[in-house]
PDB file of C-alpha atoms in Angstrom:
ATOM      1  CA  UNK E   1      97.674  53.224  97.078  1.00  0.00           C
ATOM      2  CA  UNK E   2      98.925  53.609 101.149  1.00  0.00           C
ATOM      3  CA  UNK E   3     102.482  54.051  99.805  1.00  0.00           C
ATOM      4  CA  UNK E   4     101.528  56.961  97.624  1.00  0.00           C
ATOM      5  CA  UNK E   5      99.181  58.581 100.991  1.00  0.00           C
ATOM      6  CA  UNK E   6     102.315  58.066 102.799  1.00  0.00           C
ATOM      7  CA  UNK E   7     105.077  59.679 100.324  1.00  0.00           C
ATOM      8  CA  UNK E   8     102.684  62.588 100.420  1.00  0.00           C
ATOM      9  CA  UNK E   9     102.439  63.436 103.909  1.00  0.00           C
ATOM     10  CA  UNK E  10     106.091  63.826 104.287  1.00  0.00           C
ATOM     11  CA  UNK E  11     106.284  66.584 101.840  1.00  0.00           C
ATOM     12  CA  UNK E  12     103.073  68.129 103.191  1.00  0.00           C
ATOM     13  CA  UNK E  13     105.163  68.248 106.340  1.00  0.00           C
ATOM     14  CA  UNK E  14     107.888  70.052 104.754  1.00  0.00           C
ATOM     15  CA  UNK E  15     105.901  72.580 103.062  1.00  0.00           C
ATOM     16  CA  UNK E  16     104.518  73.194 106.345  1.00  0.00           C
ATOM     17  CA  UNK E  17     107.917  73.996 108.189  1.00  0.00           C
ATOM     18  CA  UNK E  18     108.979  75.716 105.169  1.00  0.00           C
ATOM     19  CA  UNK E  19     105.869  78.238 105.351  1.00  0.00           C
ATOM     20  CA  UNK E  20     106.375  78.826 109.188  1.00  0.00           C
ATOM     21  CA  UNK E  21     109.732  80.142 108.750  1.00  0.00           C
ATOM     22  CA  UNK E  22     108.875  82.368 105.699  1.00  0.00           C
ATOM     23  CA  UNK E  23     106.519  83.789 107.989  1.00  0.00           C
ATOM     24  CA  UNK E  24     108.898  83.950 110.725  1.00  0.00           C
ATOM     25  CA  UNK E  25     110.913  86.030 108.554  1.00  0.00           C
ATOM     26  CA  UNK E  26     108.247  87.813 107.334  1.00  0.00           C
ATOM     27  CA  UNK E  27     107.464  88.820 110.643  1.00  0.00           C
ATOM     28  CA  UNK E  28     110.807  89.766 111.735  1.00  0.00           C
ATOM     29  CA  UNK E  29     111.902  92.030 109.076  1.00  0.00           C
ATOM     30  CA  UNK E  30     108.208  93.918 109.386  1.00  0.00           C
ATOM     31  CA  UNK E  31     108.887  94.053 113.141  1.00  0.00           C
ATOM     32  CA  UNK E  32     112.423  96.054 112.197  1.00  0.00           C
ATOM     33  CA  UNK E  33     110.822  98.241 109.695  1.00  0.00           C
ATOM     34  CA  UNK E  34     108.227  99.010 112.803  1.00  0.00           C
ATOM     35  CA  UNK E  35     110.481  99.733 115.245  1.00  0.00           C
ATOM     36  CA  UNK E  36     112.198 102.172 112.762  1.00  0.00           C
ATOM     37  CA  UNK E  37     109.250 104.040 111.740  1.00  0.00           C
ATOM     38  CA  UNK E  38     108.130 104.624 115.476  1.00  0.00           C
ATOM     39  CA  UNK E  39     111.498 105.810 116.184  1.00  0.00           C
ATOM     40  CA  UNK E  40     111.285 108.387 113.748  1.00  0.00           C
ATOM     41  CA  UNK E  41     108.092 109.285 114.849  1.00  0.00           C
ATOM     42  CA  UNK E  42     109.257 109.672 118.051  1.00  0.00           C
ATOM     43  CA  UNK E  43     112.024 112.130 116.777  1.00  0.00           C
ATOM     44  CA  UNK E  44     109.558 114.402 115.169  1.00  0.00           C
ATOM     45  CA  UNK E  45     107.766 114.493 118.436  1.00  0.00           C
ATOM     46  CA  UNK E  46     110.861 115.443 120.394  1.00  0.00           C
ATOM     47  CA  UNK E  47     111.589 118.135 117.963  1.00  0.00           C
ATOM     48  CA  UNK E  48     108.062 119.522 117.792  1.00  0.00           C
ATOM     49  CA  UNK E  49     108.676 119.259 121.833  1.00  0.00           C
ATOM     50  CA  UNK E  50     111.915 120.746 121.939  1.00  0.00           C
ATOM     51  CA  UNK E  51     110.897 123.678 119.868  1.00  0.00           C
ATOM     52  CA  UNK E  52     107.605 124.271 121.827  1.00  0.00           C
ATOM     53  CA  UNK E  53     109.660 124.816 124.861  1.00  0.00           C
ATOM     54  CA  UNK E  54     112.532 126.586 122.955  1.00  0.00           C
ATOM     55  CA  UNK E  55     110.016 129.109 121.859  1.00  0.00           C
ATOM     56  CA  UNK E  56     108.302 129.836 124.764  1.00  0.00           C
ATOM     57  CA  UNK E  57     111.546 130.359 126.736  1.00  0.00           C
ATOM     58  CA  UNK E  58     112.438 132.916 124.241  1.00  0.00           C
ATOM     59  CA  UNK E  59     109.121 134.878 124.867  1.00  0.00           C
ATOM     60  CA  UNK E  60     109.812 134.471 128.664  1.00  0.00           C
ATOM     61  CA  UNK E  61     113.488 135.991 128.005  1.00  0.00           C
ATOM     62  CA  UNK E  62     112.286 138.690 125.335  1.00  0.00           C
ATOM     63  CA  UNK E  63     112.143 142.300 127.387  1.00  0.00           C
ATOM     64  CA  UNK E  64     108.425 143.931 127.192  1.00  0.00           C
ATOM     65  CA  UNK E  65     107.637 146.684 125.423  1.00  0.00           C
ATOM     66  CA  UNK E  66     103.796 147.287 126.396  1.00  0.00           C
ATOM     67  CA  UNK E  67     104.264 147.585 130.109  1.00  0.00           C
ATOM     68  CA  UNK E  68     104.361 143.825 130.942  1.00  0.00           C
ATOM     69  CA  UNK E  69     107.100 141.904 133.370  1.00  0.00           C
ATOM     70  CA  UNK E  70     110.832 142.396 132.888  1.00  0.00           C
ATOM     71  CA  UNK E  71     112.979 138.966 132.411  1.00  0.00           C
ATOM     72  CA  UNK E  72     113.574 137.596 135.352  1.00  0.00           C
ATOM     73  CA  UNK E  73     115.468 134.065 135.898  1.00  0.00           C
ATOM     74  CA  UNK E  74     112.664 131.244 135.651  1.00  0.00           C
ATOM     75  CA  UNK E  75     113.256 128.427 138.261  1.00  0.00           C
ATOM     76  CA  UNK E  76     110.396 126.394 137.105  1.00  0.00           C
ATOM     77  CA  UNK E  77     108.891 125.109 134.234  1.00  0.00           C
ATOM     78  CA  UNK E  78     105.784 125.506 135.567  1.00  0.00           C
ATOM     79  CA  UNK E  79     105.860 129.344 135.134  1.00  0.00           C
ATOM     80  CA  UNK E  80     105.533 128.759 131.914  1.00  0.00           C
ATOM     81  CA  UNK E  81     102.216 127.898 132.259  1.00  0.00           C
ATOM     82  CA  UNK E  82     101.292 131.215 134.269  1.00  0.00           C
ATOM     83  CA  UNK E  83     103.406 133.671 134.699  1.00  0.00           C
ATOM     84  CA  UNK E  84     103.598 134.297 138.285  1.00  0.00           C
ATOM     85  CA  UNK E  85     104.806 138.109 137.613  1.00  0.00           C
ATOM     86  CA  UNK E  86     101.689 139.057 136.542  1.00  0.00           C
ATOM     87  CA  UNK E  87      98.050 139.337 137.709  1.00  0.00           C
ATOM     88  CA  UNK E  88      96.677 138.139 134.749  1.00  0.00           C
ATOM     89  CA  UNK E  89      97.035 134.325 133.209  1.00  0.00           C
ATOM     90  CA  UNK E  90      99.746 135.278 130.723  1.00  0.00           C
ATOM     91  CA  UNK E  91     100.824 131.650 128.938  1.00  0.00           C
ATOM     92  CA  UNK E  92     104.468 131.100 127.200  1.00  0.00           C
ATOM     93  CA  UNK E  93     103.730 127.081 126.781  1.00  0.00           C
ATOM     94  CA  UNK E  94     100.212 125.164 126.051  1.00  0.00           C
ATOM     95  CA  UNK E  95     101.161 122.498 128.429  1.00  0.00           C
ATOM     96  CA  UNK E  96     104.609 120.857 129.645  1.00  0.00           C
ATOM     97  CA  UNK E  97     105.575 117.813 127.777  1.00  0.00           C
ATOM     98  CA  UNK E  98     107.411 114.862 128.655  1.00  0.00           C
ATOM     99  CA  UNK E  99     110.202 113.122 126.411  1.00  0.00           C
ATOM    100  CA  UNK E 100     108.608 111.675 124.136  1.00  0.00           C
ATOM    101  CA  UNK E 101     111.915 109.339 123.351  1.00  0.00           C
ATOM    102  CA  UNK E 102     111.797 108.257 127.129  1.00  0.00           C
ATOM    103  CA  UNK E 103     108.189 109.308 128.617  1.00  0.00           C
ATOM    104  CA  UNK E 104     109.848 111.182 131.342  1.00  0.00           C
ATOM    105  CA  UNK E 105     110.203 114.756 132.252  1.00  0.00           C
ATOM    106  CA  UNK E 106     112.623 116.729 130.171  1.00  0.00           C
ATOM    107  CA  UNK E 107     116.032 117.371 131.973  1.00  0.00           C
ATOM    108  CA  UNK E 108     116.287 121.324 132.254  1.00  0.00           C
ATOM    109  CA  UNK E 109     119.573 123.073 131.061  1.00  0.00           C
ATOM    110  CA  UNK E 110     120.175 125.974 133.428  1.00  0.00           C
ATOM    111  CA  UNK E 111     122.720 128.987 133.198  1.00  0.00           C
ATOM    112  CA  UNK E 112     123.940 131.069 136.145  1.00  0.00           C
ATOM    113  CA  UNK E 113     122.449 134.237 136.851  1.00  0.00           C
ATOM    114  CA  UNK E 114     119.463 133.175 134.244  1.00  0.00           C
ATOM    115  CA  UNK E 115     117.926 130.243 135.362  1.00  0.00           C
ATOM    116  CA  UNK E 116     116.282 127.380 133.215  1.00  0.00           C
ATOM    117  CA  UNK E 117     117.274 128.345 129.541  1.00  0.00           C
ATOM    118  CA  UNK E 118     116.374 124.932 127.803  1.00  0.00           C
ATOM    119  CA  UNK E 119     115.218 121.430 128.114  1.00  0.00           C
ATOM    120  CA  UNK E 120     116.974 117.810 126.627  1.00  0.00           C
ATOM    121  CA  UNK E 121     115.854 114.411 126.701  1.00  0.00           C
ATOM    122  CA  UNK E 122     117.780 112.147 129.052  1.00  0.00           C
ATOM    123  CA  UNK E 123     117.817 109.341 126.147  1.00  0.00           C
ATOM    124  CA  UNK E 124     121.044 107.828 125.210  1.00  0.00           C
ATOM    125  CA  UNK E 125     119.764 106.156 122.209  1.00  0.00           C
ATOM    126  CA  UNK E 126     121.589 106.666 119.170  1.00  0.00           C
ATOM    127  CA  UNK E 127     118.932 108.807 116.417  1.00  0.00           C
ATOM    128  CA  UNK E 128     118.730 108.240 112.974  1.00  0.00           C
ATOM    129  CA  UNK E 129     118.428 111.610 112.469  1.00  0.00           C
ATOM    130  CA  UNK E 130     121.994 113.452 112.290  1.00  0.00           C
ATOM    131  CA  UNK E 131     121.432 116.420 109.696  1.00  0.00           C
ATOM    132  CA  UNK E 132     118.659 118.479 107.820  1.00  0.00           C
ATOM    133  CA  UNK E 133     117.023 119.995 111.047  1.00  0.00           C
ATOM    134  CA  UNK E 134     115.035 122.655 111.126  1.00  0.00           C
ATOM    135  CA  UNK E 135     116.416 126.707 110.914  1.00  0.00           C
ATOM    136  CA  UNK E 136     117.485 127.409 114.440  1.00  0.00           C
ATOM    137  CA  UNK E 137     118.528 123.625 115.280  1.00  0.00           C
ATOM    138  CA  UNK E 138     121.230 123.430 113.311  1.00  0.00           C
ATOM    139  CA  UNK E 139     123.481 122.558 116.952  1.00  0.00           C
ATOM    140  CA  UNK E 140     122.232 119.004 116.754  1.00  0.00           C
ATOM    141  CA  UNK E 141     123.506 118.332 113.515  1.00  0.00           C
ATOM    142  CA  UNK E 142     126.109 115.263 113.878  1.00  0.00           C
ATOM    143  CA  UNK E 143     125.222 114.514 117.487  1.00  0.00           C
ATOM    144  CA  UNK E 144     125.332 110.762 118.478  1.00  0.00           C
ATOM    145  CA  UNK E 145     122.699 110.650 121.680  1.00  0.00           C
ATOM    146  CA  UNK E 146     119.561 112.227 122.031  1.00  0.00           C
ATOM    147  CA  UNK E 147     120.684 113.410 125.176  1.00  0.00           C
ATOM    148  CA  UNK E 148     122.943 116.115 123.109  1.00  0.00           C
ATOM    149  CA  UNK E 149     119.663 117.338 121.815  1.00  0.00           C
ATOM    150  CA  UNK E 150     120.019 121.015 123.811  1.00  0.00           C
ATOM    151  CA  UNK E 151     116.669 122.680 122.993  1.00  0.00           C
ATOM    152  CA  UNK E 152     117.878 126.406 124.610  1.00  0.00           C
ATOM    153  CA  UNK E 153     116.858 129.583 123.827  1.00  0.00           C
ATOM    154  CA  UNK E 154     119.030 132.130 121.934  1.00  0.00           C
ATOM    155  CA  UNK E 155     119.068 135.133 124.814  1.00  0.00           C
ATOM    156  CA  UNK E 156     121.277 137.276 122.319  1.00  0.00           C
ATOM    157  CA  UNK E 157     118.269 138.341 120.227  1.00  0.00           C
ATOM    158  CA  UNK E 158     119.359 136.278 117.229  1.00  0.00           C
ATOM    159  CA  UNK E 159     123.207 137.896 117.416  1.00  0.00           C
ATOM    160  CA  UNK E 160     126.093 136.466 118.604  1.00  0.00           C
ATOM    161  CA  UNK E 161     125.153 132.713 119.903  1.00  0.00           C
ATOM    162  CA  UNK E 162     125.414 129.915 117.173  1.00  0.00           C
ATOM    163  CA  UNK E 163     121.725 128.346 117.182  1.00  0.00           C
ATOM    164  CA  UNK E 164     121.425 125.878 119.948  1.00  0.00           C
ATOM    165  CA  UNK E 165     124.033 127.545 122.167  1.00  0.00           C
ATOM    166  CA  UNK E 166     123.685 129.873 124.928  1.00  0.00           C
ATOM    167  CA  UNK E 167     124.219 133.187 124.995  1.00  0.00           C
ATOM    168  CA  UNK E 168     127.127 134.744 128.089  1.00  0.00           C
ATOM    169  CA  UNK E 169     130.773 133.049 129.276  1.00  0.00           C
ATOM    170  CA  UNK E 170     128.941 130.916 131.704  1.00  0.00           C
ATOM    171  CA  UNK E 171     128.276 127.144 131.514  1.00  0.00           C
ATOM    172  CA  UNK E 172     125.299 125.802 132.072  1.00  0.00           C
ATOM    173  CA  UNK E 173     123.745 123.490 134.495  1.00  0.00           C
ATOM    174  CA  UNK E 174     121.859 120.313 133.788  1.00  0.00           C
ATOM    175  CA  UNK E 175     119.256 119.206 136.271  1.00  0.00           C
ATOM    176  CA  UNK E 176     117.221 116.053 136.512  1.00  0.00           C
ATOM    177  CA  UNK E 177     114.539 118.216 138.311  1.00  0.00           C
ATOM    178  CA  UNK E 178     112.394 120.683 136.691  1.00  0.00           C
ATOM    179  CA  UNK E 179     112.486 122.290 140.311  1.00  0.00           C
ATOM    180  CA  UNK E 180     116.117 123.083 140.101  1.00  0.00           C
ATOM    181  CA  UNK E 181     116.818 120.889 143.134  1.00  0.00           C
ATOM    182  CA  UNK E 182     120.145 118.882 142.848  1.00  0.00           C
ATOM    183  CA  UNK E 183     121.383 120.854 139.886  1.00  0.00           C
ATOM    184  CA  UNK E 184     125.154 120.122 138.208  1.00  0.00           C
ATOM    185  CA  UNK E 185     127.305 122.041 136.382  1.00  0.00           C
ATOM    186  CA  UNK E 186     128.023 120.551 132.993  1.00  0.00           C
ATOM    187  CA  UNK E 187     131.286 121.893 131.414  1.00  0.00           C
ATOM    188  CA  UNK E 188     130.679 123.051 127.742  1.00  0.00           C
ATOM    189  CA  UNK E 189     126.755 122.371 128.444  1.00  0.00           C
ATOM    190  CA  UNK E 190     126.434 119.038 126.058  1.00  0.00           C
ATOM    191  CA  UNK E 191     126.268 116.227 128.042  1.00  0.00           C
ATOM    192  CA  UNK E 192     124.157 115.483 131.136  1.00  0.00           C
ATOM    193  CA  UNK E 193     124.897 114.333 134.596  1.00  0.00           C
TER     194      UNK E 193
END
């Protein structure tokens, strides 16, 4: 009877390790799927992001017909929140956003003579998304780094700039500084300091 007790624990032990690494596996391949699906959550927020803030520099830009400000160059972000041109709280953005990719502060893509014209993430992770972006976005398609992810607003009233390019013969500036401090000129305006 002890020799059968003792034939049995050794397989009991083996079905034990054997579980552990299923699980192990289990674990690791639900970890991956995870890590994907926040990821791509994280995309959708940068592009909700990116849009918010392309959209709202287009409405800065866009001349006034009903006797409000004239474009001027904006120099900060925060001006987006109230317009210092006027006397009244006039508000292009519901709040400033950070990267959602990296939890910083959006780099700011600047253009001579114009000021801030967009915002990018400062992310050089690879995205899984490369095609299929919304109307107006269609300048991301095929980029490799989210840093190439120019959210800028068309200043040619919809004529004349391919979406996600800037309007004018100048190139613009990336800045790591929402306060244009320490600005760089960035030849063909697609990748960052």
């Amino acid at each position: 009877m002890r020799r059968a007790l003792r034939s049995c624990a050794g397989f009991t032990y083996l079905a034990a390790i054997m579980i552990v690494v299923i699980m192990g596996i289990m674990l690791g391949v639900s970890g991956q799927l995870w890590r994907t699906i926040m990821k791509r959550e994280r995309e959708e927020e940068l592009l909700f992001r990116g849009q918010q803030y392309k959209a709202a520099l287009e409405r800065w830009y866009k001349p006034s017909t009903s006797g409000g400000p004239p474009p001027s160059p904006l120099n900060d972000l925060k001006d987006l929140l109230k317009d210092p041109r006027t006397a009244t709280t006039v508000r292009y953005i519901r709040r400033l956003y950070k990267d959602p990719v990296t939890g910083n502060d959006f780099d700011v893509v600047r253009q001579p003579g114009k000021g801030i014209v967009g915002v990018m993430s400062t992310s050089e992770e690879e995205p899984l998304k490369t095609g299929g972006f919304p109307k107006g976005l269609a300048g991301l398609e095929g980029t490799d780094q989210y840093r190439k992810w120019l959210f800028t607003a068309d200043l040619t009233g919809g004529q004349g700039a391919a979406p996600g390019q800037q309007s004018g013969n100048a190139s613009p500036a990336v800045s790591g500084q929402q306060s244009g401090v320490g600005s760089s000129s960035v030849p063909g305006g697609t990748a960052p300091r």
